[in-house]
Amino acid sequence: MDSDTRSIFSTAPPSYDENWSHRIEEPERAQNPPPPPPPTQPGPSFVNSPRTDHQYSPSGGPPEYASDHIQTTQGTLYASSEGEVVLTWNPPPTPLHDPRSPTRPSIPQNARASSSSTVSTLQPRARIPAPAPPSSEPITYTFSPSSFNSMLLLPPATAADSRPLYHISVHQNCFIPTSFATVLRRGASEQGQMGISDESSTVTMDDTQRLLSKVLTQVTVYGYVRDQKQFRWKFGDTEVNWTVSLLKPMVKATCTLKAAGRNGPELAVLVPANMQDPVWRGERRLTTIRITPAAEPYIDHILVSALVLERMRLTPRGFEDLFNFANYTR
């Protein structure tokens, strides 16, 4: 039995007296090339031998390598005499971008990861707009209906901050259908707690509840002016005066700050719907309130008291007792 046969059938490593070397199998090389096919007609025949890097003898053993390496298309395969195989890989050049191919989004270098991990790119945090500085001019807000039982207090479209200032809603008492609660919330959502309760006409602001008859009182003015009434709103440390002009069609209510011995600065002017123009033009107009810069610290009290005055003004005559307005003179 020759040395090749012993190395095939033996499971032990080859002995040192055998002339054994690592066999390298390649798809382009063959140990024994196939015999040439017989010629079909007389004459010389040609056989296309596979192209190799080195010439070898068909009758001999393995080919003799001049430099013990084989050059491949993507790298170099080194074969040493000790039987070790080392493969080095050269990455192919980056192909040019084809404008007809779809563009793939590029991933930042610091966001790359292996195939076994998840790559996520963080979206930039949205910038919170800075609050608009207080205006030096009066701003006219509009009571705009939002649903069947709510409305929004909206600034004009030209304002620096166009977000709703208040959300106003009305809730009905299921036990007394003629009793309602008007609830005001800062902003455009139904969050917060402030409003006019339906229990004995109370007012709740900042978790403080007061009777409406104690908060809003009518003031007797010397030199009575016809079709004009004055009311005082006092809730905690805040005290403002309202002058209501009932002379149609220019019905309006003017709010001023309470001042000792003199008239305080004007804070707001409430103009009911369809009362902006002394001449009725058949155009539906919404209720507006013009707020001056001096009214900013008292805006909650101004708005709540304005809604109370409008409820009183629009209550039909003879129903004051039903709506808990018996202590007010119309």
Coordinates of C-alpha atoms in Angstrom, one line a residue:
M1 CA 0.0 0.0 0.0
D2 CA 1.5 3.3 -1.1
S3 CA 1.7 6.5 1.1
D4 CA -1.4 8.1 -0.4
T5 CA -3.5 5.1 0.3
R6 CA -2.3 4.9 3.9
S7 CA -3.0 8.6 4.5
I8 CA -6.6 8.2 3.2
F9 CA -7.6 5.1 5.3
S10 CA -5.7 6.0 8.4
T11 CA -7.4 8.2 11.0
A12 CA -4.1 9.1 12.7
P13 CA -2.0 12.0 11.6
P14 CA 0.6 11.1 9.0
S15 CA 4.0 9.9 10.2
Y16 CA 7.1 11.9 9.7
D17 CA 8.6 9.4 7.2
E18 CA 5.8 10.1 4.8
N19 CA 6.1 12.7 2.1
W20 CA 2.8 14.4 2.9
S21 CA 1.7 17.9 2.1
H22 CA -1.6 19.8 2.4
R23 CA -3.7 19.4 -0.7
I24 CA -5.3 22.6 -1.9
E25 CA -8.5 22.1 -3.9
E26 CA -9.4 24.8 -6.4
P27 CA -12.2 24.9 -8.9
E28 CA -9.8 26.1 -11.6
R29 CA -7.2 23.3 -11.0
A30 CA -7.4 19.6 -11.3
Q31 CA -5.1 16.8 -10.1
N32 CA -5.4 14.8 -13.3
P33 CA -6.7 16.7 -16.3
P34 CA -9.3 14.7 -18.4
P35 CA -7.9 12.9 -21.4
P36 CA -8.4 14.7 -24.7
P37 CA -11.5 13.5 -26.7
P38 CA -10.6 11.4 -29.8
P39 CA -10.5 13.3 -33.0
T40 CA -13.4 12.9 -35.3
Q41 CA -11.3 13.4 -38.4
P42 CA -7.7 13.1 -39.1
G43 CA -5.6 16.0 -38.2
P44 CA -4.2 17.6 -35.1
S45 CA -6.6 18.1 -32.2
F46 CA -6.7 21.0 -29.7
V47 CA -7.7 20.9 -26.1
N48 CA -8.6 24.1 -24.2
S49 CA -6.8 23.7 -20.9
P50 CA -7.9 25.8 -18.0
R51 CA -6.0 29.0 -17.5
T52 CA -3.7 28.9 -14.5
D53 CA -1.0 31.0 -13.0
H54 CA 1.7 28.3 -13.5
Q55 CA 2.3 25.5 -15.9
Y56 CA 2.3 22.0 -14.6
S57 CA 3.0 18.5 -16.0
P58 CA -0.1 16.2 -16.5
S59 CA 1.9 13.2 -15.4
G60 CA 3.5 14.7 -12.4
G61 CA 2.2 15.4 -8.9
P62 CA 0.9 18.7 -7.6
P63 CA 2.0 21.8 -9.4
E64 CA 5.1 23.6 -8.3
Y65 CA 4.3 27.1 -7.1
A66 CA 6.9 29.7 -7.7
S67 CA 5.8 32.1 -4.9
D68 CA 3.4 29.9 -2.9
H69 CA 0.4 32.1 -3.5
I70 CA -2.7 32.2 -5.7
Q71 CA -4.2 35.5 -6.8
T72 CA -8.0 35.6 -6.7
T73 CA -10.5 38.3 -7.7
Q74 CA -11.2 39.5 -4.2
G75 CA -8.0 38.6 -2.2
T76 CA -4.9 36.6 -1.9
L77 CA -4.7 33.0 -0.7
Y78 CA -1.4 32.1 0.9
A79 CA -0.3 28.4 1.3
S80 CA 2.7 27.7 3.3
S81 CA 4.7 24.5 3.6
E82 CA 3.4 23.8 7.1
G83 CA -0.2 23.4 5.8
E84 CA -1.6 26.7 7.1
V85 CA -4.0 28.7 4.9
V86 CA -4.3 32.4 5.3
L87 CA -6.9 34.4 3.5
T88 CA -6.7 38.2 3.2
W89 CA -9.6 40.1 1.8
N90 CA -9.5 43.3 -0.1
P91 CA -12.9 45.1 -0.2
P92 CA -14.1 46.0 -3.7
P93 CA -14.0 49.7 -4.6
T94 CA -17.1 51.7 -3.9
P95 CA -19.4 51.7 -7.0
L96 CA -20.3 55.0 -8.5
H97 CA -23.8 56.3 -7.7
D98 CA -26.3 55.7 -10.4
P99 CA -28.7 58.6 -10.6
R100 CA -31.4 56.2 -11.8
S101 CA -31.2 54.1 -8.7
P102 CA -33.3 55.1 -5.7
T103 CA -31.4 57.1 -3.1
R104 CA -30.9 55.4 0.2
P105 CA -30.7 57.6 3.4
S106 CA -27.2 57.8 4.8
I107 CA -26.6 56.8 8.4
P108 CA -24.2 58.9 10.5
Q109 CA -21.0 57.2 11.5
N110 CA -21.8 57.4 15.2
A111 CA -25.2 55.7 14.5
R112 CA -23.9 52.6 12.7
A113 CA -24.0 49.2 14.4
S114 CA -23.6 45.5 13.5
S115 CA -26.4 43.4 12.0
S116 CA -27.2 41.9 15.3
S117 CA -28.1 45.3 16.9
T118 CA -30.8 47.8 16.3
V119 CA -29.8 51.2 14.7
S120 CA -32.0 54.1 15.8
T121 CA -31.5 57.7 15.0
L122 CA -32.9 60.2 17.5
Q123 CA -35.1 62.9 16.1
P124 CA -34.0 66.5 17.0
R125 CA -36.0 67.8 20.0
A126 CA -38.7 70.2 18.9
R127 CA -37.9 73.7 20.1
I128 CA -40.5 75.1 22.5
P129 CA -41.4 78.6 21.3
A130 CA -40.5 81.3 23.7
P131 CA -43.4 83.1 25.3
A132 CA -44.4 86.2 23.4
P133 CA -43.5 89.5 25.3
P134 CA -46.5 91.4 26.6
S135 CA -48.0 93.7 24.1
S136 CA -47.9 97.5 24.7
E137 CA -51.1 97.9 22.8
P138 CA -54.7 96.7 23.7
I139 CA -55.6 93.4 22.2
T140 CA -59.2 92.5 21.2
Y141 CA -60.1 88.9 21.8
T142 CA -63.1 87.1 20.3
F143 CA -65.4 84.6 22.0
S144 CA -65.5 82.0 19.2
P145 CA -67.9 78.9 19.5
S146 CA -66.0 75.6 19.6
S147 CA -68.9 73.1 20.2
F148 CA -72.5 73.1 21.2
N149 CA -71.6 73.9 24.8
S150 CA -68.1 75.5 24.6
M151 CA -66.2 78.4 23.1
L152 CA -62.7 79.7 23.0
L153 CA -61.3 83.1 23.7
L154 CA -59.1 83.7 20.6
P155 CA -56.6 86.5 19.9
P156 CA -56.6 88.2 16.5
A157 CA -54.9 86.5 13.6
T158 CA -52.2 89.2 13.6
A159 CA -51.2 88.6 17.2
A160 CA -47.7 87.2 18.0
D161 CA -49.2 84.4 20.0
S162 CA -52.3 83.0 18.3
R163 CA -53.1 80.3 20.8
P164 CA -56.5 80.3 22.6
L165 CA -56.4 82.2 25.8
Y166 CA -59.3 80.4 27.6
H167 CA -61.6 77.4 27.1
I168 CA -65.1 78.2 28.3
S169 CA -67.8 75.5 28.6
V170 CA -71.3 75.2 30.1
H171 CA -72.4 72.1 32.0
Q172 CA -76.1 71.4 32.8
N173 CA -77.3 70.1 36.2
C174 CA -79.1 66.9 35.6
F175 CA -81.3 67.3 38.7
I176 CA -82.2 70.9 37.8
P177 CA -82.2 71.3 34.0
T178 CA -82.5 75.1 34.3
S179 CA -79.3 75.3 36.3
F180 CA -75.9 75.5 34.6
A181 CA -72.3 75.8 35.5
T182 CA -69.9 77.9 33.4
V183 CA -66.4 76.6 33.6
L184 CA -63.3 78.5 32.4
R185 CA -59.9 76.8 31.8
R186 CA -56.7 78.5 30.7
G187 CA -55.6 77.4 27.3
A188 CA -57.5 75.5 24.6
S189 CA -58.0 72.2 26.6
E190 CA -60.4 71.2 29.3
Q191 CA -57.9 71.2 32.1
G192 CA -57.9 73.2 35.2
Q193 CA -60.5 74.4 37.6
M194 CA -62.1 77.8 37.6
G195 CA -65.6 79.0 37.0
I196 CA -69.2 79.8 38.0
S197 CA -70.9 77.0 39.9
D198 CA -74.5 76.1 39.7
E199 CA -74.9 75.7 43.5
S200 CA -76.3 78.9 45.0
S201 CA -74.4 81.0 42.4
T202 CA -70.9 80.5 43.7
V203 CA -67.6 81.4 42.1
T204 CA -64.6 79.1 42.3
M205 CA -61.1 80.4 41.5
D206 CA -57.8 78.7 42.5
D207 CA -59.6 76.2 44.7
T208 CA -61.3 79.1 46.6
Q209 CA -65.1 79.2 46.5
R210 CA -67.1 82.3 47.3
L211 CA -70.8 83.2 47.0
L212 CA -71.5 85.3 43.9
S213 CA -73.6 87.7 46.0
K214 CA -70.5 88.5 48.1
V215 CA -68.1 88.8 45.2
L216 CA -70.2 90.9 42.8
T217 CA -72.2 93.8 44.2
Q218 CA -74.0 96.7 42.6
V219 CA -72.7 100.2 43.5
T220 CA -74.9 103.2 44.1
V221 CA -73.5 106.2 42.2
Y222 CA -74.3 109.7 43.0
G223 CA -75.7 111.6 40.1
Y224 CA -77.4 108.6 38.6
V225 CA -77.0 108.2 34.9
R226 CA -79.9 106.6 33.1
D227 CA -79.2 103.3 31.3
Q228 CA -75.9 102.9 33.2
K229 CA -75.0 100.7 36.1
Q230 CA -71.9 100.1 38.1
F231 CA -70.7 96.9 39.8
R232 CA -67.8 96.1 42.0
W233 CA -66.0 92.8 41.8
K234 CA -63.9 91.8 44.9
F235 CA -62.3 88.4 45.2
G236 CA -59.5 88.2 47.6
D237 CA -57.1 91.0 47.1
T238 CA -58.3 91.8 43.6
E239 CA -60.9 94.6 43.2
V240 CA -62.2 96.0 39.9
N241 CA -65.1 98.1 38.9
W242 CA -67.5 97.5 35.9
T243 CA -69.5 100.3 34.3
V244 CA -72.3 98.7 32.2
S245 CA -73.9 100.9 29.5
L246 CA -77.3 99.6 28.6
L247 CA -78.0 102.3 26.0
K248 CA -78.9 100.4 22.8
P249 CA -77.6 99.6 20.4
M250 CA -74.1 100.4 21.8
V251 CA -74.3 98.1 24.9
K252 CA -70.9 97.7 26.4
A253 CA -69.2 97.1 29.8
T254 CA -66.0 98.9 30.8
C255 CA -63.8 97.5 33.5
T256 CA -61.5 99.8 35.5
L257 CA -59.1 99.1 38.3
K258 CA -60.3 100.1 41.8
A259 CA -58.4 103.2 42.9
A260 CA -58.9 105.3 46.1
G261 CA -60.5 108.6 45.4
R262 CA -60.0 108.6 41.6
N263 CA -60.7 106.6 38.5
G264 CA -58.2 103.8 37.9
P265 CA -56.8 102.8 34.5
E266 CA -59.0 101.1 32.0
L267 CA -58.5 97.4 32.0
A268 CA -61.0 95.9 29.5
V269 CA -64.1 96.7 27.4
L270 CA -66.7 94.0 26.7
V271 CA -68.8 94.4 23.6
P272 CA -71.7 91.9 23.2
A273 CA -72.5 90.3 19.9
N274 CA -74.1 92.5 17.2
M275 CA -73.3 95.6 19.3
Q276 CA -70.1 96.7 17.7
D277 CA -71.8 98.9 15.2
P278 CA -74.6 101.4 16.1
V279 CA -76.2 100.6 12.7
W280 CA -77.5 97.0 12.3
R281 CA -76.2 95.8 9.0
G282 CA -77.6 92.2 9.2
E283 CA -74.2 90.7 9.8
R284 CA -73.7 88.3 12.6
R285 CA -70.8 89.4 14.9
L286 CA -69.3 87.6 17.9
T287 CA -68.8 89.0 21.4
T288 CA -65.4 90.6 21.9
I289 CA -63.4 91.9 24.8
R290 CA -60.6 94.4 24.4
I291 CA -57.9 93.9 27.1
T292 CA -55.2 96.5 27.8
P293 CA -51.6 95.6 28.9
A294 CA -52.4 96.9 32.4
A295 CA -55.0 94.1 32.8
E296 CA -52.6 91.2 32.6
P297 CA -52.3 90.6 36.4
Y298 CA -56.2 90.6 36.7
I299 CA -57.2 88.8 33.5
D300 CA -58.8 85.8 35.3
H301 CA -61.0 88.0 37.4
I302 CA -61.9 90.2 34.5
L303 CA -63.0 87.3 32.3
V304 CA -65.0 85.6 35.0
S305 CA -66.8 88.8 36.1
A306 CA -67.5 89.7 32.4
L307 CA -69.3 86.3 31.9
V308 CA -71.3 86.8 35.1
L309 CA -72.4 90.3 33.9
E310 CA -73.4 88.9 30.5
R311 CA -75.4 86.1 32.1
M312 CA -77.3 88.7 34.2
R313 CA -77.9 91.0 31.3
L314 CA -79.3 88.2 29.1
T315 CA -81.5 86.6 31.8
P316 CA -85.2 87.4 30.9
R317 CA -87.1 89.7 33.2
G318 CA -89.0 87.9 35.9
F319 CA -86.6 85.0 36.1
E320 CA -84.1 86.5 38.4
D321 CA -85.2 84.4 41.3
L322 CA -84.9 81.2 39.2
F323 CA -81.3 82.1 38.3
N324 CA -80.3 83.4 41.8
F325 CA -80.1 87.0 40.6
A326 CA -82.8 88.4 43.0
N327 CA -80.3 90.6 44.7
Y328 CA -79.5 92.5 41.6
T329 CA -81.6 95.4 40.1
R330 CA -81.9 95.3 36.4

